[in-house]
PDB file of C-alpha atoms in Angstrom:
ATOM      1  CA  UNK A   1     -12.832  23.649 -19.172  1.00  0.00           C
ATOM      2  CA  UNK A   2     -15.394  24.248 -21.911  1.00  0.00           C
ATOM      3  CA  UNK A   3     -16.732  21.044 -24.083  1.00  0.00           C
ATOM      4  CA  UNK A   4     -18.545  21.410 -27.537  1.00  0.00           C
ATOM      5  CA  UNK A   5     -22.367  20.592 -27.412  1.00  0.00           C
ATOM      6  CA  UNK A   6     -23.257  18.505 -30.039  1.00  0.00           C
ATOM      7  CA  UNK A   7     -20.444  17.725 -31.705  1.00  0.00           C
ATOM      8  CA  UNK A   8     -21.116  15.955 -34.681  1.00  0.00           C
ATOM      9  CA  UNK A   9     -23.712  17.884 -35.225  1.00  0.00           C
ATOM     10  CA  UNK A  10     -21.359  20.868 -35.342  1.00  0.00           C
ATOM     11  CA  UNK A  11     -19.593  18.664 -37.493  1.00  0.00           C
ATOM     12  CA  UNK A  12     -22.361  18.844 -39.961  1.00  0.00           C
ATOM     13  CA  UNK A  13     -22.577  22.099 -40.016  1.00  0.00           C
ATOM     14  CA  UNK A  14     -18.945  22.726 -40.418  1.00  0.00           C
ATOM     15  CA  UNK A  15     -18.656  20.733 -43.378  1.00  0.00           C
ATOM     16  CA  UNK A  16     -21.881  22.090 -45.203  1.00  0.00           C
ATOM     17  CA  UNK A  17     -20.762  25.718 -44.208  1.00  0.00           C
ATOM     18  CA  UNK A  18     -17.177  25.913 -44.224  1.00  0.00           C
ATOM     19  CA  UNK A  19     -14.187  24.898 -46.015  1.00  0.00           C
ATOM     20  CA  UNK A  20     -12.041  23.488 -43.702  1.00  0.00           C
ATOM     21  CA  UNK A  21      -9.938  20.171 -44.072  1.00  0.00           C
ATOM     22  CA  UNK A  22     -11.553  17.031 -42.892  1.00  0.00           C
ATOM     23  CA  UNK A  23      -8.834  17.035 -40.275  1.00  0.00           C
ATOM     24  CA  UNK A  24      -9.278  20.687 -38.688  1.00  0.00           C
ATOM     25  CA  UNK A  25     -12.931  19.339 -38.239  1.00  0.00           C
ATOM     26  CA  UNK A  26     -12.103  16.251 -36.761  1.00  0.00           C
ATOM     27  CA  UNK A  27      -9.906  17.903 -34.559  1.00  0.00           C
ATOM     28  CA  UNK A  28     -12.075  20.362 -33.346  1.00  0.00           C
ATOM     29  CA  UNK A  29     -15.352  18.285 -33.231  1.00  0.00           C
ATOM     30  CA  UNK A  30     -12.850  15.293 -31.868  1.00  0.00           C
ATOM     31  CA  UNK A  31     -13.742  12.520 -34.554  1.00  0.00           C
ATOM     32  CA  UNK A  32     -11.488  10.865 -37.011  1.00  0.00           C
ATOM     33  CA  UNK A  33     -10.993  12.971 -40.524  1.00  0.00           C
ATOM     34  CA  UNK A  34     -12.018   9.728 -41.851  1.00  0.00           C
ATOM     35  CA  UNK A  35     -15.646   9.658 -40.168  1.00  0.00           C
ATOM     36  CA  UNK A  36     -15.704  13.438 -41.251  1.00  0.00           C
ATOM     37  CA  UNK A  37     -15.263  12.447 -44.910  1.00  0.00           C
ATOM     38  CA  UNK A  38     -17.847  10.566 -44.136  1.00  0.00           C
ATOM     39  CA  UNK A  39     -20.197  13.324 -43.304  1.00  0.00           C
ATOM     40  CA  UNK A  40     -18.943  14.887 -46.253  1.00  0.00           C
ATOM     41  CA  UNK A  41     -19.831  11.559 -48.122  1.00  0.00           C
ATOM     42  CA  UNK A  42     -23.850  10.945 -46.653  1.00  0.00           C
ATOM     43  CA  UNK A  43     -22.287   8.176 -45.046  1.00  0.00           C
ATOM     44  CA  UNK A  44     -22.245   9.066 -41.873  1.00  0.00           C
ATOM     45  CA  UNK A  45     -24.406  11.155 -39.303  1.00  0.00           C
ATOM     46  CA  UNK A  46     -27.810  10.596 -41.950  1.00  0.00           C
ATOM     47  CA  UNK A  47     -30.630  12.821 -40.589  1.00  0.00           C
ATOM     48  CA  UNK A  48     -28.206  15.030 -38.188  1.00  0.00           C
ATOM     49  CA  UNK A  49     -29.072  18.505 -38.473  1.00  0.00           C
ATOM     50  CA  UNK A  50     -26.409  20.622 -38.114  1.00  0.00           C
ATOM     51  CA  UNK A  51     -25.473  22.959 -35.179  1.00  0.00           C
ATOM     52  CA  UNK A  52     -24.325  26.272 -35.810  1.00  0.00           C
ATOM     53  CA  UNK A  53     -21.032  26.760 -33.068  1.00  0.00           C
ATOM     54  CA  UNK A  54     -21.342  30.635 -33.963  1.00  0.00           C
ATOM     55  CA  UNK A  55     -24.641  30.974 -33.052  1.00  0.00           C
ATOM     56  CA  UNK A  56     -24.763  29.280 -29.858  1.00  0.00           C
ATOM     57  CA  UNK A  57     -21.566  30.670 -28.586  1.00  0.00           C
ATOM     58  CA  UNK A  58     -18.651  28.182 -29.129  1.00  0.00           C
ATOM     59  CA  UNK A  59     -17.023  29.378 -32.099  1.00  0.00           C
ATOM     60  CA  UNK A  60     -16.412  33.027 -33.142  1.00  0.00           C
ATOM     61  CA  UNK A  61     -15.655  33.597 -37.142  1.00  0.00           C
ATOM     62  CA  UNK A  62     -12.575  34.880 -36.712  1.00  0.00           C
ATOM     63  CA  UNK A  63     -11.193  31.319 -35.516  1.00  0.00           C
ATOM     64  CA  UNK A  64     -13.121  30.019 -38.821  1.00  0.00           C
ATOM     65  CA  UNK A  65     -11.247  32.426 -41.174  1.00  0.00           C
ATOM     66  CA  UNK A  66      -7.811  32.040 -39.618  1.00  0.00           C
ATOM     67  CA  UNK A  67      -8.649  28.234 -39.969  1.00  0.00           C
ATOM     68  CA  UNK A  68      -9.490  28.558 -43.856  1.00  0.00           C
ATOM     69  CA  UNK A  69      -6.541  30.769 -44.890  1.00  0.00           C
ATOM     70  CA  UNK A  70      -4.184  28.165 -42.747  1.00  0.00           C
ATOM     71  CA  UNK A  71      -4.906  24.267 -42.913  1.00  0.00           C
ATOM     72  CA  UNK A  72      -2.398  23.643 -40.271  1.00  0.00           C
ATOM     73  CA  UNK A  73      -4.189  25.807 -38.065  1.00  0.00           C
ATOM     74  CA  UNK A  74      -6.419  24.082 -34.995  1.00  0.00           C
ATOM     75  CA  UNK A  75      -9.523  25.794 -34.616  1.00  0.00           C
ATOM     76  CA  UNK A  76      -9.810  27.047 -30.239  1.00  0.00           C
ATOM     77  CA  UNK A  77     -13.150  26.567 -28.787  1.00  0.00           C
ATOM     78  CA  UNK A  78     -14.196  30.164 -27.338  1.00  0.00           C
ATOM     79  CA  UNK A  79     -13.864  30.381 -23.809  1.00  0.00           C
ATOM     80  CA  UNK A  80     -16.792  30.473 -21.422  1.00  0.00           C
ATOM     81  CA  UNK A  81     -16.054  31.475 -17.945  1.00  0.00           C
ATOM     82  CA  UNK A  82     -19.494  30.004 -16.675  1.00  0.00           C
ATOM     83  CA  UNK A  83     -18.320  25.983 -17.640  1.00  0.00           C
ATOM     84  CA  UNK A  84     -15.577  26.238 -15.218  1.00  0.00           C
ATOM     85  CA  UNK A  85     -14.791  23.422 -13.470  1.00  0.00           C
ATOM     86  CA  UNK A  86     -17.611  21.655 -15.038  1.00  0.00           C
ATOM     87  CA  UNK A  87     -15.383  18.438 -15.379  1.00  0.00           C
ATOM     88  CA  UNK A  88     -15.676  18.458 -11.733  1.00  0.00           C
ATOM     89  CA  UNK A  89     -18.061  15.074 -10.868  1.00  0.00           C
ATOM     90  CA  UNK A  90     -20.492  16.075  -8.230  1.00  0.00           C
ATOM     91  CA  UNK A  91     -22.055  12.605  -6.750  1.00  0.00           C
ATOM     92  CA  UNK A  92     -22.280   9.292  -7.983  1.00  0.00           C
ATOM     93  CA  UNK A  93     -20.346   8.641 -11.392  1.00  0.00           C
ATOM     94  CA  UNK A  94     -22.535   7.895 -14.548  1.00  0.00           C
ATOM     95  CA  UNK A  95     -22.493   4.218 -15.848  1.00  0.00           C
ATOM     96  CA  UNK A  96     -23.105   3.275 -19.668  1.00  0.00           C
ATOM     97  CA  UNK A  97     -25.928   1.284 -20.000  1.00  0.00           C
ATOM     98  CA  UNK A  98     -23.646  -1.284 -21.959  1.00  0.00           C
ATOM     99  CA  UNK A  99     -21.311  -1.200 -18.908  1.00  0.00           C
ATOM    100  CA  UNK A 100     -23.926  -1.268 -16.046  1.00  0.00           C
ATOM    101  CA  UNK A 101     -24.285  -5.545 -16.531  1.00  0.00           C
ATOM    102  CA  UNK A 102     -20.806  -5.778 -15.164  1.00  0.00           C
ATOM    103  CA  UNK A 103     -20.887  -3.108 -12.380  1.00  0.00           C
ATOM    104  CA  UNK A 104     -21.753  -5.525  -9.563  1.00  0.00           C
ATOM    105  CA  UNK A 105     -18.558  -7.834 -10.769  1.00  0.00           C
ATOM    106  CA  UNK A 106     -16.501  -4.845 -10.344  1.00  0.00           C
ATOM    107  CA  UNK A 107     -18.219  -3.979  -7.375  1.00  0.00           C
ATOM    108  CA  UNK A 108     -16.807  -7.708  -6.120  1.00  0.00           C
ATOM    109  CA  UNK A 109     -13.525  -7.092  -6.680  1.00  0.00           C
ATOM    110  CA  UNK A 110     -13.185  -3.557  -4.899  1.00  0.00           C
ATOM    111  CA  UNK A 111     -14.996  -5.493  -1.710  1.00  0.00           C
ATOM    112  CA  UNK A 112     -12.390  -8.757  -2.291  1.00  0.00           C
ATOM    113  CA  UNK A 113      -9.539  -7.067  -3.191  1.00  0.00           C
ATOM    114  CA  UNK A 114      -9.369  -3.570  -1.377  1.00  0.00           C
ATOM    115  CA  UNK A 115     -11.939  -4.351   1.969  1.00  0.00           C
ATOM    116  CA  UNK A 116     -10.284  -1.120   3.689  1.00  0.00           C
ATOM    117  CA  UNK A 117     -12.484   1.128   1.393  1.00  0.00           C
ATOM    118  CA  UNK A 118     -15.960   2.572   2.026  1.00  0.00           C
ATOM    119  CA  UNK A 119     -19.148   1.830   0.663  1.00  0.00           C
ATOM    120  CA  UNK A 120     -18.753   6.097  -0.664  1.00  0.00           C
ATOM    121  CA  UNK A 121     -15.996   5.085  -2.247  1.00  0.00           C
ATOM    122  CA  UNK A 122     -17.099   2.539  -4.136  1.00  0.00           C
ATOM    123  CA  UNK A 123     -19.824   4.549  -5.140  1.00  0.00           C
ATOM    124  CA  UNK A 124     -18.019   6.869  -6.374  1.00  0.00           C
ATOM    125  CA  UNK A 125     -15.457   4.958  -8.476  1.00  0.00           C
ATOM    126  CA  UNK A 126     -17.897   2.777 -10.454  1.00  0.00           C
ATOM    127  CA  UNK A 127     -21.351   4.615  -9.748  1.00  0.00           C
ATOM    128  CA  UNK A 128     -23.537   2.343  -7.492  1.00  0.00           C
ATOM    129  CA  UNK A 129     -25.578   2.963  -4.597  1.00  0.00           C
ATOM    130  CA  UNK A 130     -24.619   2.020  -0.935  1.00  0.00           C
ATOM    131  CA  UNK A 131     -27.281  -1.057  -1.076  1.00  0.00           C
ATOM    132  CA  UNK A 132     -26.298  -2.582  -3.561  1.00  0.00           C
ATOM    133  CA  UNK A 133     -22.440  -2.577  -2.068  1.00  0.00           C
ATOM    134  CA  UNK A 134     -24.317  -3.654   1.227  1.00  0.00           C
ATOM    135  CA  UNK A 135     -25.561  -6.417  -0.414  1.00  0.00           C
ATOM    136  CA  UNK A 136     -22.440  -7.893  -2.249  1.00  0.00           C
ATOM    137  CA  UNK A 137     -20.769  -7.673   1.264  1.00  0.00           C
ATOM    138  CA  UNK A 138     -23.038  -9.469   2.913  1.00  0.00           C
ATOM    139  CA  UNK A 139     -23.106 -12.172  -0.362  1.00  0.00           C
ATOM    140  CA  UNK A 140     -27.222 -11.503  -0.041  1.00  0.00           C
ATOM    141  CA  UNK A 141     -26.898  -9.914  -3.751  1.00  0.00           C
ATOM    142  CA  UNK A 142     -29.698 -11.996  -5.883  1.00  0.00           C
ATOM    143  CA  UNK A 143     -26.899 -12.768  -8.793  1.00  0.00           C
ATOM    144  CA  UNK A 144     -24.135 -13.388  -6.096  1.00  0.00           C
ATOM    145  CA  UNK A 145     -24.006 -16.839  -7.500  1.00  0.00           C
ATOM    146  CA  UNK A 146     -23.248 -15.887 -11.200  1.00  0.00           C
ATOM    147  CA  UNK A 147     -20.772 -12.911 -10.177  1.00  0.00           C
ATOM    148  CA  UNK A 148     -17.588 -12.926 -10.790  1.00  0.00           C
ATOM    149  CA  UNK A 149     -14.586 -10.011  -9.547  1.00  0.00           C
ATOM    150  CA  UNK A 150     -13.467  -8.183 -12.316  1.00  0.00           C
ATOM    151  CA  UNK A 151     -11.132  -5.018 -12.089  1.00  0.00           C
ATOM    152  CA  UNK A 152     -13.041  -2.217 -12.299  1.00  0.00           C
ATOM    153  CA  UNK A 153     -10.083  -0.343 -14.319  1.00  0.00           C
ATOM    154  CA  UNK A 154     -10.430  -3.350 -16.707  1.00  0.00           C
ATOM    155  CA  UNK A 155     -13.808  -2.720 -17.498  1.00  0.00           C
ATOM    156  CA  UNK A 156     -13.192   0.786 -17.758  1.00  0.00           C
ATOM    157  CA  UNK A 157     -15.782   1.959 -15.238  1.00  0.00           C
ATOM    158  CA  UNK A 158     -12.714   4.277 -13.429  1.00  0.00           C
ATOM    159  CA  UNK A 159      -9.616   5.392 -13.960  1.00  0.00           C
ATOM    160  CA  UNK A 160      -6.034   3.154 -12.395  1.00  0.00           C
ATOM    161  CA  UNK A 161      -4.988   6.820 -11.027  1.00  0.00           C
ATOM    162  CA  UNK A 162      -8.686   7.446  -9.378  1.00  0.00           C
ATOM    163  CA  UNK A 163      -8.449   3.698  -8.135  1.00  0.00           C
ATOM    164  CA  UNK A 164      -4.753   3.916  -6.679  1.00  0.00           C
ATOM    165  CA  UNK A 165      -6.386   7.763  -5.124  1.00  0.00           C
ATOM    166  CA  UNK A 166      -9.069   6.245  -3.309  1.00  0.00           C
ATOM    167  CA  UNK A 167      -7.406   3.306  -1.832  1.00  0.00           C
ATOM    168  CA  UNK A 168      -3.925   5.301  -0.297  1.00  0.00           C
ATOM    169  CA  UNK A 169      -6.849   7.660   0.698  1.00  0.00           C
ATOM    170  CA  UNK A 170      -8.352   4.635   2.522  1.00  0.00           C
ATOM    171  CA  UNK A 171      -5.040   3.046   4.031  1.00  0.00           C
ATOM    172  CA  UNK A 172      -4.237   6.608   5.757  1.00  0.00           C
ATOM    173  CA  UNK A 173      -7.301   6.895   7.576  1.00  0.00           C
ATOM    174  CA  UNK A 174      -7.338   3.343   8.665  1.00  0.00           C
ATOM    175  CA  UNK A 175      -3.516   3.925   9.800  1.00  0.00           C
ATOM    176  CA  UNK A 176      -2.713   0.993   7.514  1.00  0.00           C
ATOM    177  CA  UNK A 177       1.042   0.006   7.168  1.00  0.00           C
ATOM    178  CA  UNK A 178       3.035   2.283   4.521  1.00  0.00           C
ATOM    179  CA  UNK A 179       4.509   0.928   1.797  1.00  0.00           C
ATOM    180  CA  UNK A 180       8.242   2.311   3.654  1.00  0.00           C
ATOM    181  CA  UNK A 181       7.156   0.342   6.433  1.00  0.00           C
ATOM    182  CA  UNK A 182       6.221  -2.576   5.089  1.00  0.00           C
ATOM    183  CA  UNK A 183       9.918  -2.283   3.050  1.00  0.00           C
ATOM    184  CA  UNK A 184      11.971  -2.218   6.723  1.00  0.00           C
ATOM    185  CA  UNK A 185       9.415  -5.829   7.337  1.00  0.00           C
ATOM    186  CA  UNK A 186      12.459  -9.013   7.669  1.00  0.00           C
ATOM    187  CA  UNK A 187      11.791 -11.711   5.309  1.00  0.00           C
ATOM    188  CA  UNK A 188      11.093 -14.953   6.046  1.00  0.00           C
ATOM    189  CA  UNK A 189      14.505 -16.225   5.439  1.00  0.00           C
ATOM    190  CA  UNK A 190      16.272 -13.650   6.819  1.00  0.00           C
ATOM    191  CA  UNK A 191      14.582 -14.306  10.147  1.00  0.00           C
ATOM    192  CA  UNK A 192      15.017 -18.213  10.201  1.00  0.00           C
ATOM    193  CA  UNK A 193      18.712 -17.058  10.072  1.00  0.00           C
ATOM    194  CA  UNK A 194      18.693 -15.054  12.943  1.00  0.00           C
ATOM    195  CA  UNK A 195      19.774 -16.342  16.363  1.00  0.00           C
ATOM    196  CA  UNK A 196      17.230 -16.997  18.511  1.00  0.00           C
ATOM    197  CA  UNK A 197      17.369 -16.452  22.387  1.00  0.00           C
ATOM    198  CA  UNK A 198      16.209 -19.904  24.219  1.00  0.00           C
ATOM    199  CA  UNK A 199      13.419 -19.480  26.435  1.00  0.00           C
ATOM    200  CA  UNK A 200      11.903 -22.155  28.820  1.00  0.00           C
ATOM    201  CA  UNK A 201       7.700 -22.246  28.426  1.00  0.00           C
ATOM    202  CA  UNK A 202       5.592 -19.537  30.383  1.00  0.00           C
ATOM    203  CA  UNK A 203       4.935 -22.189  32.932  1.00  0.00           C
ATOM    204  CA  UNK A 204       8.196 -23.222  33.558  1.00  0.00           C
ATOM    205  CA  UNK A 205       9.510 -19.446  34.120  1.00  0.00           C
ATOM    206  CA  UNK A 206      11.135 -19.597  37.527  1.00  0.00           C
ATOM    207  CA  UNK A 207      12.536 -22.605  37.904  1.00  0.00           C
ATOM    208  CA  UNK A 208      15.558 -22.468  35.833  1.00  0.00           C
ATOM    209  CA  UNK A 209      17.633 -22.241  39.164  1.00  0.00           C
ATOM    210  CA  UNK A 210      15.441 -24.754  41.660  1.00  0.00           C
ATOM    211  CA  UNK A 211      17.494 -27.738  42.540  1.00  0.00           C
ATOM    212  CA  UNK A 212      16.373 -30.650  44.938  1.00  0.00           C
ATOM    213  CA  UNK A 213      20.296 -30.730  46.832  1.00  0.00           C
ATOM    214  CA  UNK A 214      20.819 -28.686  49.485  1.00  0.00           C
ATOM    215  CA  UNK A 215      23.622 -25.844  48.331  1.00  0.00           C
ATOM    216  CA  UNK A 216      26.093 -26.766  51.384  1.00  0.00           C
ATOM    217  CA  UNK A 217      25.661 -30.746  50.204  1.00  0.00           C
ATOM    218  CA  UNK A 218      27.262 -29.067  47.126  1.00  0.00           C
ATOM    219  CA  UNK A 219      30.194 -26.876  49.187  1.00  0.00           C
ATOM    220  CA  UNK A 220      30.674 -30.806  51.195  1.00  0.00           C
ATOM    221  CA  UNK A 221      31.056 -32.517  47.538  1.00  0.00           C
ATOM    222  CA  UNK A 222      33.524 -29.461  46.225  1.00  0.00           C
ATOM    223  CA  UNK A 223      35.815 -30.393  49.075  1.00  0.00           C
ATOM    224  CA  UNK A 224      35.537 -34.249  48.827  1.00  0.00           C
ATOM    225  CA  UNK A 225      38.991 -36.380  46.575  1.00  0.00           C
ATOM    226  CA  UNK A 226      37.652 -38.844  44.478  1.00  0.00           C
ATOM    227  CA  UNK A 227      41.102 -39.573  43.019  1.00  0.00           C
ATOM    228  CA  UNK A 228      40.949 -42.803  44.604  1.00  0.00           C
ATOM    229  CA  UNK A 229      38.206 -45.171  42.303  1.00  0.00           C
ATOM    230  CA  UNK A 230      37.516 -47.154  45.187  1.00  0.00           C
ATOM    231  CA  UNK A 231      35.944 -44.054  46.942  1.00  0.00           C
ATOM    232  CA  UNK A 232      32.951 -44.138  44.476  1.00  0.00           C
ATOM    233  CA  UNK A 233      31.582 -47.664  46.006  1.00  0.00           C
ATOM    234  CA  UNK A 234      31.723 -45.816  49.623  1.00  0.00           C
ATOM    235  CA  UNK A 235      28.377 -44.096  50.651  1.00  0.00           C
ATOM    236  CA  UNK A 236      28.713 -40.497  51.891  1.00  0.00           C
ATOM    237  CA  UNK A 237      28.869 -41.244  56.256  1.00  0.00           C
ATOM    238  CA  UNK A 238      29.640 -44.468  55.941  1.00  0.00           C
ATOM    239  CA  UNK A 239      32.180 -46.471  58.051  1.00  0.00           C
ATOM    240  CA  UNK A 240      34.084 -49.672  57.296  1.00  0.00           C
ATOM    241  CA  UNK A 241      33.048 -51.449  60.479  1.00  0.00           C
ATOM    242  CA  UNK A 242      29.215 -51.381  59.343  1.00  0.00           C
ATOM    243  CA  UNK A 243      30.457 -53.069  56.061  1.00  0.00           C
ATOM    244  CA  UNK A 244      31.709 -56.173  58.741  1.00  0.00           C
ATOM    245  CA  UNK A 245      28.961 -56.008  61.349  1.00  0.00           C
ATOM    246  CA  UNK A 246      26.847 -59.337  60.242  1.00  0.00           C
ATOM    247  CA  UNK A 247      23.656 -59.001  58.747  1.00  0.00           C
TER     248      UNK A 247
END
């Protein structure tokens, strides 16, 4: 997609050269009509030559005429099949030099927040260099003390959509749990309702069935009539004359 070079400066020129409405400018040059009146004014853009969109192959007259004759009409910029794909980024992104004090917060908060992605990543969302990520990782950065994680959408050093790209991007290659997976996961109160199987300790396994009586003392005791009370003060073998037998 093709940008205008220079745009206020085209601005300037429009306004000294043409006679299009403050708005077709503004919407071609992309400024408020408002800061165009203000060209218009010598308010704004004081000093700014202006650039000629004709000459330099941006603008072709006929767009200017159609634009005079109709002041509903938005000017087109004139194709140029050589800026294709020039909104492509190629490498790290550029940083405002306004915006470049808080890169190392955001820089904090992609580490703290979203660990799964790589130091190329981070790179390329908020336009660093792999040290300097290195650094914050390993909490060696010299202003580690004073930093503080910010979102890096927040700060508007990337976009949410290049943010949300980069980390789904970093959860499939590290085979991270899906979002449909994580949705099947049983809450915490659903499983304290479930029934539980009992299970003896791992050092105990085997010895559910170990007994110290012999199994036919068992088959003896099956076949043996307590209905009689007395028979419970009478030892197993034992005889009524040994009861009398002095001691």
């Amino acid at each position: 997609m093709s940008k205008l070079l220079h745009p206020k400066a085209t601005a300037v020129w429009l306004v000294d050269n043409t006679t299009l409405t403050f708005k077709q400018i503004g919407d071609f040059t992309g400024f408020h009509e408002l800061e165009i009146q203000g060209i218009a004014d010598g308010d704004v853009a004081v000093g700014v030559k202006g650039f000629d969109p004709i000459a330099n192959n941006q603008l072709v007259q006929a767009e200017i005429d159609r634009a005079e004759n109709d002041p509903l009409y938005k000017m087109k910029l004139k194709h140029n099949p050589a800026a294709r794909d020039e909104d492509k980024r190629r490498g790290p992104r550029y940083t405002p030099l306004s915006k470049r004090q808080d890169r190392p917060n955001a820089i904090l908060w992609l580490v703290k927040f979203h660990p799964e992605l790589s130091d190329g990543q981070i790179s390329k969302l908020v336009g660093t260099t792999k040290p300097t990520i290195q650094s914050i990782r390993e909490r060696t950065h010299w202003n580690i003390q004073n930093m503080q994680p910010i979102d890096p959408v927040a700060l508007g050093l990337c976009k949410q959509s290049e943010l949300d790209a980069a980390v789904a991007k970093a959860a499939k290659s590290a085979n991270a749990m899906t979002d449909d997976e994580r949705r099947k996961l049983v809450s915490t109160e659903q499983s304290l309702d479930m029934d539980t199987e009992p299970r003896l300790p791992s050092n105990m396994e085997g010895l559910e069935t170990f007994s110290l009586s012999d199994p036919r003392d068992e088959d003896d005791k099956k076949d043996e009539d307590y209905s009689d009370a007395d028979s419970f003060f009478n030892l197993p073998g034992s005889s009524d004359d040994e009861d009398d037998q002095p001691r």
